Coordinates of C-alpha atoms in Angstrom, one line a residue:
X323 CA -22.9 11.9 -35.6
X324 CA -20.2 14.7 -36.6
X325 CA -16.7 14.0 -36.3
X326 CA -16.1 16.3 -33.4
X327 CA -19.0 14.3 -31.4
X328 CA -17.3 11.0 -32.3
X329 CA -14.0 12.5 -30.9
X330 CA -15.8 13.7 -27.8
X331 CA -17.2 10.0 -27.1
X332 CA -14.0 8.5 -27.3
X333 CA -12.0 11.2 -25.3
X334 CA -14.8 11.0 -22.6
X335 CA -14.9 7.3 -22.4
X336 CA -11.3 6.9 -22.3
X337 CA -10.8 9.6 -19.4
X338 CA -13.8 8.4 -17.5
X339 CA -9.4 4.4 -16.2
X340 CA 0.5 9.6 -8.5
X341 CA 9.0 11.4 0.6
X342 CA 12.1 12.4 -1.1
X343 CA 14.6 9.9 0.1
X344 CA 18.1 9.8 -1.0
X345 CA 20.6 6.7 -1.0
X346 CA 21.4 5.5 2.4
X347 CA 25.1 6.9 3.2
X348 CA 27.4 6.2 5.9
X349 CA 28.0 8.6 8.8
X350 CA 30.3 8.3 11.8
X351 CA 32.5 5.3 12.1
X352 CA 33.5 3.7 8.8
X353 CA 32.1 0.3 10.6
X354 CA 28.7 1.9 10.7
X355 CA 26.3 -0.7 8.8
X356 CA 25.1 0.6 5.4
X357 CA 21.8 1.8 5.1
X358 CA 19.4 0.3 2.0
X359 CA 19.0 2.6 -0.9
X360 CA 15.2 3.6 -1.3
X361 CA 15.1 1.3 -4.3
X362 CA 16.2 -1.6 -2.0
X363 CA 13.6 -0.5 0.3
X364 CA 11.2 -0.5 -2.5
X365 CA 11.7 -4.1 -3.4
X366 CA 12.0 -5.3 0.2
X367 CA 9.5 -3.3 2.4
X368 CA 6.7 -3.3 0.0
X369 CA 3.6 -2.4 2.4
X370 CA 5.8 0.5 3.8
X371 CA 6.9 1.5 0.5
X372 CA 3.6 1.5 -0.9
X373 CA 2.3 3.6 2.1
X374 CA 5.1 6.2 1.4
X375 CA 4.0 6.2 -2.2
X376 CA 0.5 7.0 -1.3
X377 CA 1.5 9.9 1.3
X378 CA 3.9 11.6 -1.0
X379 CA 1.5 11.6 -3.8
X380 CA -0.8 13.1 -1.6
X381 CA 1.4 15.8 -1.0
X382 CA 2.0 16.7 -4.7
X383 CA 0.1 19.7 -6.1
X384 CA 0.4 18.6 -9.9
X385 CA 1.6 16.2 -12.4
X386 CA 1.8 15.8 -16.2
X387 CA 0.4 12.9 -17.6
X388 CA 0.7 10.7 -20.8
X389 CA -1.8 8.1 -21.3
X390 CA -2.1 5.7 -24.3
X391 CA -4.1 2.3 -24.7
X392 CA -7.7 1.3 -26.0
X393 CA -11.3 2.1 -24.6
X394 CA -14.5 0.5 -26.0
X395 CA -12.6 -0.8 -29.0
X396 CA -11.2 2.6 -29.7
X397 CA -7.5 3.6 -29.7
X398 CA -7.0 6.3 -27.0
X399 CA -4.1 8.7 -26.9
X400 CA -3.9 11.7 -24.7
X401 CA -1.7 14.2 -22.6
X402 CA -1.9 16.8 -20.6
X403 CA -1.7 18.2 -16.9
X404 CA -3.6 17.5 -13.6
X405 CA -4.1 19.7 -10.6
X406 CA -4.2 17.5 -7.8
X407 CA -6.3 19.6 -5.5
X408 CA -9.7 19.7 -4.2
X409 CA -11.4 19.3 -6.8
X410 CA -9.0 17.2 -8.8
X411 CA -8.7 19.1 -12.4
X412 CA -7.1 18.0 -15.3
X413 CA -6.4 19.5 -19.2
X414 CA -6.1 16.7 -21.8
X415 CA -5.7 16.8 -25.6
X416 CA -6.4 13.9 -27.6
X417 CA -6.3 13.3 -31.2
X418 CA -9.3 12.8 -33.1
X419 CA -10.0 10.3 -36.2
X420 CA -9.0 13.0 -38.5
X421 CA -5.8 13.7 -36.6
X422 CA -7.0 17.3 -35.3
X423 CA -6.4 17.8 -31.5
X424 CA -9.3 17.8 -29.1
X425 CA -9.0 19.7 -25.7
X426 CA -10.9 18.1 -22.7
X427 CA -10.9 19.6 -19.2
X428 CA -12.1 17.8 -16.4
X429 CA -13.2 20.0 -13.0
X430 CA -14.2 17.5 -10.5
X431 CA -16.8 15.1 -12.1
X432 CA -17.6 17.6 -15.1
X433 CA -15.9 17.6 -18.6
X434 CA -15.7 20.2 -20.8
X435 CA -15.0 19.4 -24.5
X436 CA -13.7 22.0 -27.0
X437 CA -15.7 22.1 -29.9
X438 CA -14.0 22.5 -33.1
X439 CA -14.8 26.1 -34.8
X440 CA -16.6 24.5 -37.9
X441 CA -19.0 23.0 -35.8
X442 CA -19.9 25.7 -33.1
X443 CA -23.0 27.1 -35.5
X444 CA -24.8 24.1 -34.0
X445 CA -24.2 25.5 -30.5
X446 CA -24.7 29.2 -31.0
X447 CA -21.2 30.0 -31.1
X448 CA -20.2 28.3 -28.0
X449 CA -16.5 27.0 -27.7
X450 CA -17.2 24.3 -24.9
X451 CA -19.3 21.2 -24.3
X452 CA -20.2 20.7 -20.8
X453 CA -20.8 16.8 -19.9
X454 CA -21.7 15.9 -16.4
X455 CA -20.2 12.4 -15.8
X456 CA -23.3 11.1 -14.1
X457 CA -25.8 12.5 -16.5
X458 CA -24.0 11.7 -19.5
X459 CA -23.5 8.0 -18.6
X460 CA -27.3 7.8 -17.7
X461 CA -28.4 9.2 -21.0
X462 CA -26.0 7.5 -23.2
X463 CA -25.6 4.3 -21.7
X464 CA -21.8 4.8 -21.0
X465 CA -19.7 5.1 -18.3
X466 CA -18.0 8.3 -18.8
X467 CA -16.4 8.2 -15.2
X468 CA -14.4 4.8 -15.1
X469 CA -11.1 6.2 -17.3
X470 CA -11.2 9.5 -14.9
X471 CA -10.6 7.6 -12.0
X472 CA -7.9 5.6 -13.4
X473 CA -5.8 8.8 -14.3
X474 CA -5.1 9.3 -10.7
X475 CA -2.3 7.2 -9.5
X476 CA -3.3 7.3 -5.7
X477 CA -6.1 5.1 -6.6
X478 CA -3.7 2.5 -8.3
X479 CA -1.4 2.5 -5.2
X480 CA -4.1 2.1 -2.6
X481 CA -5.6 -0.9 -4.6
X482 CA -2.3 -2.6 -4.4
X483 CA -2.1 -1.9 -0.8
X484 CA -5.5 -3.3 -0.5
X485 CA -4.9 -6.4 -2.4
X486 CA -3.2 -9.8 -1.2
X487 CA -0.6 -11.1 -3.6
X488 CA 1.1 -7.8 -4.6
X489 CA 4.8 -9.2 -5.9
X490 CA 7.9 -7.1 -7.0
X491 CA 8.8 -7.7 -10.7
X492 CA 12.0 -5.8 -9.9
X493 CA 14.2 -2.8 -11.0
X494 CA 13.2 -1.0 -14.5
X495 CA 14.0 2.4 -15.9
X496 CA 10.9 4.4 -17.1
X497 CA 11.6 7.4 -19.1
X498 CA 15.0 8.1 -17.3
X499 CA 14.1 7.3 -14.0
X500 CA 14.9 4.3 -11.8
X501 CA 11.9 2.6 -10.7
X502 CA 10.7 -0.2 -8.9
X503 CA 7.8 -2.6 -10.6
X504 CA 5.0 -4.1 -8.9
X505 CA 2.2 -6.3 -10.4
X506 CA -1.1 -7.5 -9.1
X507 CA -4.5 -9.1 -10.2
X508 CA -7.3 -7.2 -8.3
X509 CA -10.7 -8.6 -7.7
X510 CA -13.1 -5.8 -9.2
X511 CA -14.5 -5.7 -5.6
X512 CA -11.0 -4.5 -4.3
X513 CA -10.7 -2.2 -7.0
X514 CA -14.2 -0.5 -6.4
X515 CA -13.2 0.2 -2.7
X516 CA -10.8 2.9 -4.0
X517 CA -13.4 4.5 -6.7
X518 CA -15.0 7.9 -5.5
X519 CA -18.4 6.9 -4.0
X520 CA -20.2 9.4 -6.4
X521 CA -18.9 7.2 -9.2
X522 CA -18.7 3.7 -7.5
X523 CA -22.1 2.8 -8.6
X524 CA -21.8 3.4 -12.5
X525 CA -18.4 1.7 -12.7
X526 CA -19.9 -1.3 -11.0
X527 CA -22.4 -1.5 -13.4
X528 CA -20.0 -1.0 -16.6
X529 CA -17.9 -3.8 -15.1
X530 CA -20.9 -6.2 -14.9
X531 CA -22.0 -5.2 -18.4
X532 CA -18.6 -5.9 -19.8
X533 CA -17.9 -9.0 -17.9
X534 CA -14.9 -7.7 -16.0
X535 CA -14.3 -9.6 -12.9
X536 CA -10.8 -8.8 -12.2
X537 CA -7.9 -6.0 -13.1
X538 CA -4.3 -6.7 -13.8
X539 CA -2.5 -3.7 -12.3
X540 CA 1.2 -2.7 -12.9
X541 CA 2.8 0.3 -10.9
X542 CA 6.4 1.7 -11.5
X543 CA 7.8 3.5 -8.2
X544 CA 10.8 6.1 -8.3
X545 CA 13.4 6.9 -5.8
X546 CA 11.3 9.9 -4.5
X547 CA 8.3 7.7 -3.9
X548 CA 6.4 8.9 -6.9
X549 CA 4.4 6.6 -9.3
X550 CA 6.0 7.0 -12.9
X551 CA 4.0 4.5 -14.7
X552 CA 0.5 2.8 -14.2
X553 CA -0.7 -0.1 -16.6
X554 CA -4.0 -1.5 -16.3
X555 CA -6.0 -4.6 -18.3
X556 CA -9.5 -4.5 -17.7
X557 CA -10.7 -7.4 -19.6
X558 CA -12.6 -6.5 -23.1
X559 CA -13.1 -3.0 -21.6
X560 CA -9.5 -2.1 -22.8
X561 CA -6.1 -1.2 -21.4
X562 CA -4.3 1.9 -20.3
X563 CA -0.8 2.8 -19.8
X564 CA -0.5 5.9 -18.1
X565 CA 3.1 7.9 -17.5
X566 CA 3.5 10.6 -15.1
X567 CA 6.2 13.3 -15.0
X568 CA 6.8 16.7 -13.7
X569 CA 5.5 16.4 -10.0
X570 CA 5.0 19.9 -8.6
X571 CA 5.1 21.7 -11.8
X572 CA 2.5 24.9 -11.7
X573 CA -0.5 24.4 -13.6
X574 CA -3.6 26.7 -14.4
X575 CA -6.8 24.7 -15.3
X576 CA -9.9 26.9 -15.2
X577 CA -13.6 26.0 -15.7
X578 CA -14.7 27.6 -19.0
X579 CA -16.9 30.7 -18.7
X580 CA -20.7 29.7 -18.5
X581 CA -21.1 32.4 -21.7
X582 CA -18.8 30.1 -23.6
X583 CA -20.5 26.7 -22.9
X584 CA -23.3 24.8 -24.1
X585 CA -25.1 21.8 -21.9
X586 CA -24.7 18.6 -23.6
X587 CA -27.8 17.4 -21.3
X588 CA -29.8 20.5 -22.6
X589 CA -28.8 19.4 -25.9
X590 CA -30.2 15.8 -25.9
X591 CA -33.1 17.3 -24.2
X592 CA -33.9 19.4 -27.2
X593 CA -33.1 16.8 -29.8
X594 CA -35.8 14.6 -27.9
X595 CA -38.3 17.5 -28.1
X596 CA -37.7 18.0 -31.8
X597 CA -38.3 13.9 -32.3
X598 CA -41.6 14.1 -30.4
X599 CA -42.9 17.4 -32.0

């Protein structure tokens, strides 16, 4: 397997695991009761604050993402931007085994991996490799949808809302932002309830295959009810830490032109034909 193909597997498997309010101020009489700050509300009104976080994130158009962790025994380090429209889009850059960067675009449930120039001869000079999540997972035996779901912070907030036992760890600073840290250990079934229905079966199969029965989830929310960090531990499948910054910053993520795109499924079929001829 060529180096860029190995990088593709690591990148895709890693991708496949987000109400502005100021501190309360006094008004009118000096005897008026002091309103609690947002950080105080985040720490004391857990359910209400998490719901506000879901609502605030749903209104966001975009966010910058930085992700580090392990997946399938491989180290993962990625950064990029997400367009939180419908469909969700992302463009992430990851470092390959040789230190060279690899760009991956995600448009809904489809990945486009940029092929290094020196490897494009095998794809007729085409710049991008298209991988449909369901098709690629079925043909390779790997779940490519899992980490894509994990990037979306709304999913993690909803998991905390749906899980009994979520607790407040306390106030912490994340990348210069004051936040409140929450933690919970969620059963797999609760987590799966937040996964897109189209991907749920594949994610569930991968959890069963890897023996994952629960997920430890930590979330940090800032004073604008925006997720700033998510940390997940998924048994031997791996762990991820995702940092979010620059909510609302304009991004432009486009589907690569068909003329510049090779299809991974067609490539595999071609290899099968060669093997049987």
